JSON list of C-alpha atoms in Angstrom, two decimals:
[
{"chain": "A", "resi": 8, "resn": "ASN", "atom": "CA", "xyz": [0.00, 0.00, 0.00]},
{"chain": "A", "resi": 9, "resn": "THR", "atom": "CA", "xyz": [1.00, 3.64, -0.06]},
{"chain": "A", "resi": 10, "resn": "ASP", "atom": "CA", "xyz": [1.04, 4.32, 3.70]},
{"chain": "A", "resi": 11, "resn": "ALA", "atom": "CA", "xyz": [4.82, 4.19, 4.25]},
{"chain": "A", "resi": 12, "resn": "PRO", "atom": "CA", "xyz": [5.87, 6.12, 1.14]},
{"chain": "A", "resi": 13, "resn": "GLY", "atom": "CA", "xyz": [2.99, 8.57, 1.65]},
{"chain": "A", "resi": 14, "resn": "PHE", "atom": "CA", "xyz": [4.14, 9.28, 5.19]},
{"chain": "A", "resi": 15, "resn": "LEU", "atom": "CA", "xyz": [7.83, 9.57, 4.30]},
{"chain": "A", "resi": 16, "resn": "SER", "atom": "CA", "xyz": [7.16, 11.83, 1.32]},
{"chain": "A", "resi": 17, "resn": "ASP", "atom": "CA", "xyz": [5.08, 14.27, 3.35]},
{"chain": "A", "resi": 18, "resn": "PHE", "atom": "CA", "xyz": [7.39, 14.07, 6.35]},
{"chain": "A", "resi": 19, "resn": "ASN", "atom": "CA", "xyz": [10.44, 14.87, 4.22]},
{"chain": "A", "resi": 20, "resn": "ARG", "atom": "CA", "xyz": [8.56, 17.77, 2.63]},
{"chain": "A", "resi": 21, "resn": "PHE", "atom": "CA", "xyz": [7.67, 19.06, 6.10]},
{"chain": "A", "resi": 22, "resn": "ILE", "atom": "CA", "xyz": [11.23, 18.88, 7.45]},
{"chain": "A", "resi": 23, "resn": "ALA", "atom": "CA", "xyz": [12.99, 20.02, 4.26]},
{"chain": "A", "resi": 24, "resn": "ASN", "atom": "CA", "xyz": [14.05, 23.31, 5.88]},
{"chain": "A", "resi": 25, "resn": "ARG", "atom": "CA", "xyz": [14.80, 21.69, 9.24]},
{"chain": "A", "resi": 26, "resn": "LYS", "atom": "CA", "xyz": [17.09, 18.80, 8.28]},
{"chain": "A", "resi": 27, "resn": "SER", "atom": "CA", "xyz": [20.14, 20.64, 9.59]},
{"chain": "A", "resi": 28, "resn": "GLU", "atom": "CA", "xyz": [18.50, 20.72, 13.04]},
{"chain": "A", "resi": 29, "resn": "ILE", "atom": "CA", "xyz": [18.30, 16.91, 13.21]},
{"chain": "A", "resi": 30, "resn": "ILE", "atom": "CA", "xyz": [21.56, 15.41, 14.40]},
{"chain": "A", "resi": 31, "resn": "ASN", "atom": "CA", "xyz": [22.55, 11.78, 14.12]},
{"chain": "A", "resi": 32, "resn": "PRO", "atom": "CA", "xyz": [21.57, 9.37, 15.39]},
{"chain": "A", "resi": 33, "resn": "LYS", "atom": "CA", "xyz": [18.07, 10.40, 14.47]},
{"chain": "A", "resi": 34, "resn": "SER", "atom": "CA", "xyz": [15.63, 9.26, 17.17]},
{"chain": "A", "resi": 35, "resn": "ALA", "atom": "CA", "xyz": [11.88, 8.85, 16.80]},
{"chain": "A", "resi": 36, "resn": "LEU", "atom": "CA", "xyz": [9.07, 7.90, 19.13]},
{"chain": "A", "resi": 37, "resn": "VAL", "atom": "CA", "xyz": [6.03, 6.30, 17.50]},
{"chain": "A", "resi": 38, "resn": "LEU", "atom": "CA", "xyz": [2.88, 6.33, 19.61]},
{"chain": "A", "resi": 39, "resn": "GLY", "atom": "CA", "xyz": [0.66, 3.35, 18.80]},
{"chain": "A", "resi": 40, "resn": "ALA", "atom": "CA", "xyz": [1.24, -0.10, 17.35]},
{"chain": "A", "resi": 41, "resn": "GLY", "atom": "CA", "xyz": [-1.52, -0.62, 14.79]},
{"chain": "A", "resi": 42, "resn": "GLY", "atom": "CA", "xyz": [-1.42, -0.69, 10.99]},
{"chain": "A", "resi": 43, "resn": "SER", "atom": "CA", "xyz": [-0.45, 2.94, 10.50]},
{"chain": "A", "resi": 44, "resn": "ALA", "atom": "CA", "xyz": [2.27, 2.58, 13.15]},
{"chain": "A", "resi": 45, "resn": "CYS", "atom": "CA", "xyz": [3.69, -0.35, 11.20]},
{"chain": "A", "resi": 46, "resn": "ALA", "atom": "CA", "xyz": [3.88, 1.78, 8.04]},
{"chain": "A", "resi": 47, "resn": "VAL", "atom": "CA", "xyz": [5.50, 4.69, 9.89]},
{"chain": "A", "resi": 48, "resn": "VAL", "atom": "CA", "xyz": [8.01, 2.43, 11.66]},
{"chain": "A", "resi": 49, "resn": "TYR", "atom": "CA", "xyz": [8.89, 0.78, 8.35]},
{"chain": "A", "resi": 50, "resn": "ALA", "atom": "CA", "xyz": [9.41, 4.15, 6.66]},
{"chain": "A", "resi": 51, "resn": "LEU", "atom": "CA", "xyz": [11.51, 5.57, 9.48]},
{"chain": "A", "resi": 52, "resn": "LEU", "atom": "CA", "xyz": [13.69, 2.47, 9.91]},
{"chain": "A", "resi": 53, "resn": "HIS", "atom": "CA", "xyz": [14.40, 2.38, 6.18]},
{"chain": "A", "resi": 54, "resn": "ASP", "atom": "CA", "xyz": [15.27, 6.08, 6.33]},
{"chain": "A", "resi": 55, "resn": "GLY", "atom": "CA", "xyz": [17.91, 5.52, 9.03]},
{"chain": "A", "resi": 56, "resn": "TRP", "atom": "CA", "xyz": [15.99, 6.50, 12.17]},
{"chain": "A", "resi": 57, "resn": "ASN", "atom": "CA", "xyz": [16.32, 4.85, 15.57]},
{"chain": "A", "resi": 58, "resn": "VAL", "atom": "CA", "xyz": [12.73, 4.06, 16.50]},
{"chain": "A", "resi": 59, "resn": "THR", "atom": "CA", "xyz": [11.04, 3.54, 19.85]},
{"chain": "A", "resi": 60, "resn": "VAL", "atom": "CA", "xyz": [7.41, 2.40, 19.97]},
{"chain": "A", "resi": 61, "resn": "SER", "atom": "CA", "xyz": [5.07, 3.06, 22.85]},
{"chain": "A", "resi": 62, "resn": "SER", "atom": "CA", "xyz": [1.60, 1.53, 22.92]},
{"chain": "A", "resi": 63, "resn": "ARG", "atom": "CA", "xyz": [-1.25, 1.08, 25.35]},
{"chain": "A", "resi": 64, "resn": "ARG", "atom": "CA", "xyz": [-1.25, -2.61, 24.44]},
{"chain": "A", "resi": 65, "resn": "PRO", "atom": "CA", "xyz": [2.22, -4.12, 25.00]},
{"chain": "A", "resi": 66, "resn": "GLU", "atom": "CA", "xyz": [1.30, -7.36, 23.20]},
{"chain": "A", "resi": 67, "resn": "GLN", "atom": "CA", "xyz": [0.45, -5.39, 20.04]},
{"chain": "A", "resi": 68, "resn": "ALA", "atom": "CA", "xyz": [3.75, -3.51, 20.30]},
{"chain": "A", "resi": 69, "resn": "GLY", "atom": "CA", "xyz": [5.54, -6.86, 20.65]},
{"chain": "A", "resi": 70, "resn": "GLN", "atom": "CA", "xyz": [3.87, -8.13, 17.48]},
{"chain": "A", "resi": 71, "resn": "LEU", "atom": "CA", "xyz": [4.95, -4.97, 15.68]},
{"chain": "A", "resi": 72, "resn": "ALA", "atom": "CA", "xyz": [8.54, -5.44, 16.86]},
{"chain": "A", "resi": 73, "resn": "ALA", "atom": "CA", "xyz": [8.48, -9.05, 15.65]},
{"chain": "A", "resi": 74, "resn": "SER", "atom": "CA", "xyz": [7.83, -7.68, 12.14]},
{"chain": "A", "resi": 75, "resn": "PHE", "atom": "CA", "xyz": [11.19, -5.89, 12.20]},
{"chain": "A", "resi": 76, "resn": "LEU", "atom": "CA", "xyz": [13.60, -8.51, 13.53]},
{"chain": "A", "resi": 77, "resn": "ASN", "atom": "CA", "xyz": [16.49, -7.20, 11.42]},
{"chain": "A", "resi": 78, "resn": "TYR", "atom": "CA", "xyz": [16.28, -3.80, 13.10]},
{"chain": "A", "resi": 79, "resn": "GLN", "atom": "CA", "xyz": [16.80, -2.55, 16.63]},
{"chain": "A", "resi": 80, "resn": "LEU", "atom": "CA", "xyz": [13.26, -1.43, 17.30]},
{"chain": "A", "resi": 81, "resn": "GLN", "atom": "CA", "xyz": [12.78, -0.38, 20.92]},
{"chain": "A", "resi": 82, "resn": "ILE", "atom": "CA", "xyz": [9.51, -1.03, 22.75]},
{"chain": "A", "resi": 83, "resn": "THR", "atom": "CA", "xyz": [8.81, 0.90, 25.91]},
{"chain": "A", "resi": 84, "resn": "ASP", "atom": "CA", "xyz": [6.06, 1.72, 28.34]},
{"chain": "A", "resi": 85, "resn": "PHE", "atom": "CA", "xyz": [4.88, 5.29, 27.96]},
{"chain": "A", "resi": 86, "resn": "ALA", "atom": "CA", "xyz": [5.52, 6.01, 31.65]},
{"chain": "A", "resi": 87, "resn": "ASP", "atom": "CA", "xyz": [9.23, 5.26, 31.12]},
{"chain": "A", "resi": 88, "resn": "LEU", "atom": "CA", "xyz": [9.71, 7.90, 28.41]},
{"chain": "A", "resi": 89, "resn": "ARG", "atom": "CA", "xyz": [10.40, 11.01, 30.45]},
{"chain": "A", "resi": 90, "resn": "PRO", "atom": "CA", "xyz": [12.21, 13.19, 29.74]},
{"chain": "A", "resi": 91, "resn": "PHE", "atom": "CA", "xyz": [11.33, 13.37, 26.05]},
{"chain": "A", "resi": 92, "resn": "THR", "atom": "CA", "xyz": [14.59, 13.46, 24.14]},
{"chain": "A", "resi": 93, "resn": "PHE", "atom": "CA", "xyz": [13.40, 12.39, 20.70]},
{"chain": "A", "resi": 94, "resn": "HIS", "atom": "CA", "xyz": [13.95, 14.40, 17.52]},
{"chain": "A", "resi": 95, "resn": "LEU", "atom": "CA", "xyz": [10.57, 13.21, 16.24]},
{"chain": "A", "resi": 96, "resn": "ILE", "atom": "CA", "xyz": [7.30, 12.11, 17.84]},
{"chain": "A", "resi": 97, "resn": "VAL", "atom": "CA", "xyz": [4.69, 10.51, 15.56]},
{"chain": "A", "resi": 98, "resn": "ASN", "atom": "CA", "xyz": [1.16, 9.88, 16.79]},
{"chain": "A", "resi": 99, "resn": "THR", "atom": "CA", "xyz": [-0.44, 6.95, 14.97]},
{"chain": "A", "resi": 100, "resn": "THR", "atom": "CA", "xyz": [-3.32, 6.57, 17.43]},
{"chain": "A", "resi": 101, "resn": "PRO", "atom": "CA", "xyz": [-6.81, 8.01, 16.89]},
{"chain": "A", "resi": 102, "resn": "LEU", "atom": "CA", "xyz": [-6.49, 10.17, 20.02]},
{"chain": "A", "resi": 103, "resn": "GLY", "atom": "CA", "xyz": [-7.47, 13.75, 19.21]},
{"chain": "A", "resi": 104, "resn": "MET", "atom": "CA", "xyz": [-9.62, 12.83, 16.23]},
{"chain": "A", "resi": 105, "resn": "THR", "atom": "CA", "xyz": [-13.07, 14.35, 15.79]},
{"chain": "A", "resi": 106, "resn": "PRO", "atom": "CA", "xyz": [-15.28, 14.20, 17.87]},
{"chain": "A", "resi": 107, "resn": "ASN", "atom": "CA", "xyz": [-12.72, 13.79, 20.72]},
{"chain": "A", "resi": 108, "resn": "ILE", "atom": "CA", "xyz": [-10.76, 16.92, 19.80]},
{"chain": "A", "resi": 109, "resn": "ASP", "atom": "CA", "xyz": [-9.75, 17.73, 23.38]},
{"chain": "A", "resi": 110, "resn": "SER", "atom": "CA", "xyz": [-7.70, 14.56, 23.83]},
{"chain": "A", "resi": 111, "resn": "SER", "atom": "CA", "xyz": [-4.03, 14.00, 23.13]},
{"chain": "A", "resi": 112, "resn": "PRO", "atom": "CA", "xyz": [-1.80, 10.92, 23.24]},
{"chain": "A", "resi": 113, "resn": "LEU", "atom": "CA", "xyz": [0.57, 12.83, 25.54]},
{"chain": "A", "resi": 114, "resn": "PRO", "atom": "CA", "xyz": [-0.45, 13.30, 29.18]},
{"chain": "A", "resi": 115, "resn": "GLU", "atom": "CA", "xyz": [-1.50, 16.80, 30.19]},
{"chain": "A", "resi": 116, "resn": "GLY", "atom": "CA", "xyz": [1.50, 18.88, 31.19]},
{"chain": "A", "resi": 117, "resn": "THR", "atom": "CA", "xyz": [4.03, 16.89, 29.16]},
{"chain": "A", "resi": 118, "resn": "ASN", "atom": "CA", "xyz": [7.07, 19.01, 28.38]},
{"chain": "A", "resi": 119, "resn": "LEU", "atom": "CA", "xyz": [8.68, 18.60, 24.99]},
{"chain": "A", "resi": 120, "resn": "THR", "atom": "CA", "xyz": [12.14, 19.74, 23.99]},
{"chain": "A", "resi": 121, "resn": "GLN", "atom": "CA", "xyz": [11.96, 22.90, 21.91]},
{"chain": "A", "resi": 122, "resn": "GLY", "atom": "CA", "xyz": [12.59, 22.08, 18.27]},
{"chain": "A", "resi": 123, "resn": "THR", "atom": "CA", "xyz": [11.18, 18.56, 18.47]},
{"chain": "A", "resi": 124, "resn": "ILE", "atom": "CA", "xyz": [9.22, 17.59, 15.37]},
{"chain": "A", "resi": 125, "resn": "VAL", "atom": "CA", "xyz": [5.69, 16.35, 16.08]},
{"chain": "A", "resi": 126, "resn": "TYR", "atom": "CA", "xyz": [3.78, 14.59, 13.31]},
{"chain": "A", "resi": 127, "resn": "ASP", "atom": "CA", "xyz": [0.19, 13.66, 14.14]},
{"chain": "A", "resi": 128, "resn": "LEU", "atom": "CA", "xyz": [-1.39, 11.30, 11.61]},
{"chain": "A", "resi": 129, "resn": "VAL", "atom": "CA", "xyz": [-4.79, 12.60, 12.70]},
{"chain": "A", "resi": 130, "resn": "TYR", "atom": "CA", "xyz": [-6.00, 15.22, 10.20]},
{"chain": "A", "resi": 131, "resn": "ASN", "atom": "CA", "xyz": [-9.55, 15.84, 11.40]},
{"chain": "A", "resi": 132, "resn": "PRO", "atom": "CA", "xyz": [-9.59, 18.39, 12.99]},
{"chain": "A", "resi": 133, "resn": "ARG", "atom": "CA", "xyz": [-7.12, 20.36, 10.86]},
{"chain": "A", "resi": 134, "resn": "GLU", "atom": "CA", "xyz": [-5.09, 21.19, 13.98]},
{"chain": "A", "resi": 135, "resn": "THR", "atom": "CA", "xyz": [-5.18, 18.64, 16.79]},
{"chain": "A", "resi": 136, "resn": "LYS", "atom": "CA", "xyz": [-4.60, 19.31, 20.47]},
{"chain": "A", "resi": 137, "resn": "LEU", "atom": "CA", "xyz": [-1.26, 17.51, 20.16]},
{"chain": "A", "resi": 138, "resn": "VAL", "atom": "CA", "xyz": [-0.17, 19.84, 17.35]},
{"chain": "A", "resi": 139, "resn": "ARG", "atom": "CA", "xyz": [-1.38, 22.96, 19.20]},
{"chain": "A", "resi": 140, "resn": "ASP", "atom": "CA", "xyz": [0.38, 21.93, 22.41]},
{"chain": "A", "resi": 141, "resn": "ALA", "atom": "CA", "xyz": [3.61, 21.12, 20.53]},
{"chain": "A", "resi": 142, "resn": "LYS", "atom": "CA", "xyz": [3.63, 24.47, 18.73]},
{"chain": "A", "resi": 143, "resn": "THR", "atom": "CA", "xyz": [3.03, 26.27, 22.03]},
{"chain": "A", "resi": 144, "resn": "GLN", "atom": "CA", "xyz": [6.21, 24.62, 23.33]},
{"chain": "A", "resi": 145, "resn": "GLY", "atom": "CA", "xyz": [8.31, 25.73, 20.35]},
{"chain": "A", "resi": 146, "resn": "CYS", "atom": "CA", "xyz": [8.11, 22.49, 18.42]},
{"chain": "A", "resi": 147, "resn": "HIS", "atom": "CA", "xyz": [7.60, 22.02, 14.68]},
{"chain": "A", "resi": 148, "resn": "ALA", "atom": "CA", "xyz": [4.26, 20.22, 14.30]},
{"chain": "A", "resi": 149, "resn": "THR", "atom": "CA", "xyz": [1.88, 19.11, 11.58]},
{"chain": "A", "resi": 150, "resn": "THR", "atom": "CA", "xyz": [-1.06, 16.78, 11.03]},
{"chain": "A", "resi": 151, "resn": "GLY", "atom": "CA", "xyz": [-1.36, 13.88, 8.61]},
{"chain": "A", "resi": 152, "resn": "LEU", "atom": "CA", "xyz": [-3.30, 15.76, 5.94]},
{"chain": "A", "resi": 153, "resn": "GLY", "atom": "CA", "xyz": [-0.20, 15.83, 3.74]},
{"chain": "A", "resi": 154, "resn": "MET", "atom": "CA", "xyz": [0.23, 12.08, 4.22]},
{"chain": "A", "resi": 155, "resn": "LEU", "atom": "CA", "xyz": [-3.37, 11.55, 3.10]},
{"chain": "A", "resi": 156, "resn": "ILE", "atom": "CA", "xyz": [-2.72, 13.59, -0.04]},
{"chain": "A", "resi": 157, "resn": "GLU", "atom": "CA", "xyz": [0.54, 11.79, -0.77]},
{"chain": "A", "resi": 158, "resn": "GLN", "atom": "CA", "xyz": [-1.15, 8.41, -0.33]},
{"chain": "A", "resi": 159, "resn": "ALA", "atom": "CA", "xyz": [-3.91, 9.46, -2.73]},
{"chain": "A", "resi": 160, "resn": "ALA", "atom": "CA", "xyz": [-1.40, 10.72, -5.29]},
{"chain": "A", "resi": 161, "resn": "LEU", "atom": "CA", "xyz": [0.73, 7.58, -5.07]},
{"chain": "A", "resi": 162, "resn": "SER", "atom": "CA", "xyz": [-2.35, 5.33, -5.34]},
{"chain": "A", "resi": 163, "resn": "PHE", "atom": "CA", "xyz": [-3.61, 7.28, -8.35]},
{"chain": "A", "resi": 164, "resn": "GLN", "atom": "CA", "xyz": [-0.21, 6.92, -9.98]},
{"chain": "A", "resi": 165, "resn": "LEU", "atom": "CA", "xyz": [-0.08, 3.17, -9.30]},
{"chain": "A", "resi": 166, "resn": "TRP", "atom": "CA", "xyz": [-3.54, 2.64, -10.78]},
{"chain": "A", "resi": 167, "resn": "THR", "atom": "CA", "xyz": [-3.33, 4.94, -13.79]},
{"chain": "A", "resi": 168, "resn": "GLY", "atom": "CA", "xyz": [0.38, 5.38, -14.51]},
{"chain": "A", "resi": 169, "resn": "ARG", "atom": "CA", "xyz": [-0.14, 9.14, -14.37]},
{"chain": "A", "resi": 170, "resn": "VAL", "atom": "CA", "xyz": [1.33, 11.55, -11.86]},
{"chain": "A", "resi": 171, "resn": "PRO", "atom": "CA", "xyz": [-1.41, 13.79, -10.47]},
{"chain": "A", "resi": 172, "resn": "PRO", "atom": "CA", "xyz": [-0.69, 17.46, -9.81]},
{"chain": "A", "resi": 173, "resn": "ARG", "atom": "CA", "xyz": [-0.04, 17.54, -6.06]},
{"chain": "A", "resi": 174, "resn": "GLU", "atom": "CA", "xyz": [-0.89, 21.24, -5.82]},
{"chain": "A", "resi": 175, "resn": "ALA", "atom": "CA", "xyz": [-4.40, 20.53, -7.14]},
{"chain": "A", "resi": 176, "resn": "LEU", "atom": "CA", "xyz": [-4.84, 17.84, -4.49]},
{"chain": "A", "resi": 177, "resn": "TYR", "atom": "CA", "xyz": [-3.75, 20.24, -1.74]},
{"chain": "A", "resi": 178, "resn": "GLN", "atom": "CA", "xyz": [-6.10, 22.92, -3.07]},
{"chain": "A", "resi": 179, "resn": "SER", "atom": "CA", "xyz": [-9.00, 20.46, -3.14]},
{"chain": "A", "resi": 180, "resn": "VAL", "atom": "CA", "xyz": [-8.78, 19.98, 0.65]},
{"chain": "A", "resi": 181, "resn": "SER", "atom": "CA", "xyz": [-8.16, 23.63, 1.52]},
{"chain": "A", "resi": 182, "resn": "PRO", "atom": "CA", "xyz": [-10.93, 25.20, 3.61]}
]
């Protein structure tokens, strides 16, 4: 499917002007362990990131880790993550999605390191609580709307052999 390349394409577009801020080794925290988490973990691992996964269901996180035996994928309990020292935090859970727009996968009062990149796959609402909170703390943050568009464009290209104009896709979802 187009989940992993759709994520990576939009993510790289989002950080294009910030790549110099990310030092090696690149560290990412993925919140969740479902299907979209698997795609994000795959994309990040293949792009050279050190990935840690935190999930409410440890058995699901273990199954995810078993899918990546050739990589050093870290699994951790969310309570063990403080302080947050990741370059990137990706939310792959539905927390914050309409109609529950006042929820966030991070506990209230969580402090993030200024400059951390926060990518929330949730795109409805257009700006989630996680994204708002991250921006308030000086982080670079975005939702998954760009990933949705990239997935659509890549799927269209796979089915038709034609490259759709990305700008037209972005304009079609503009408010």
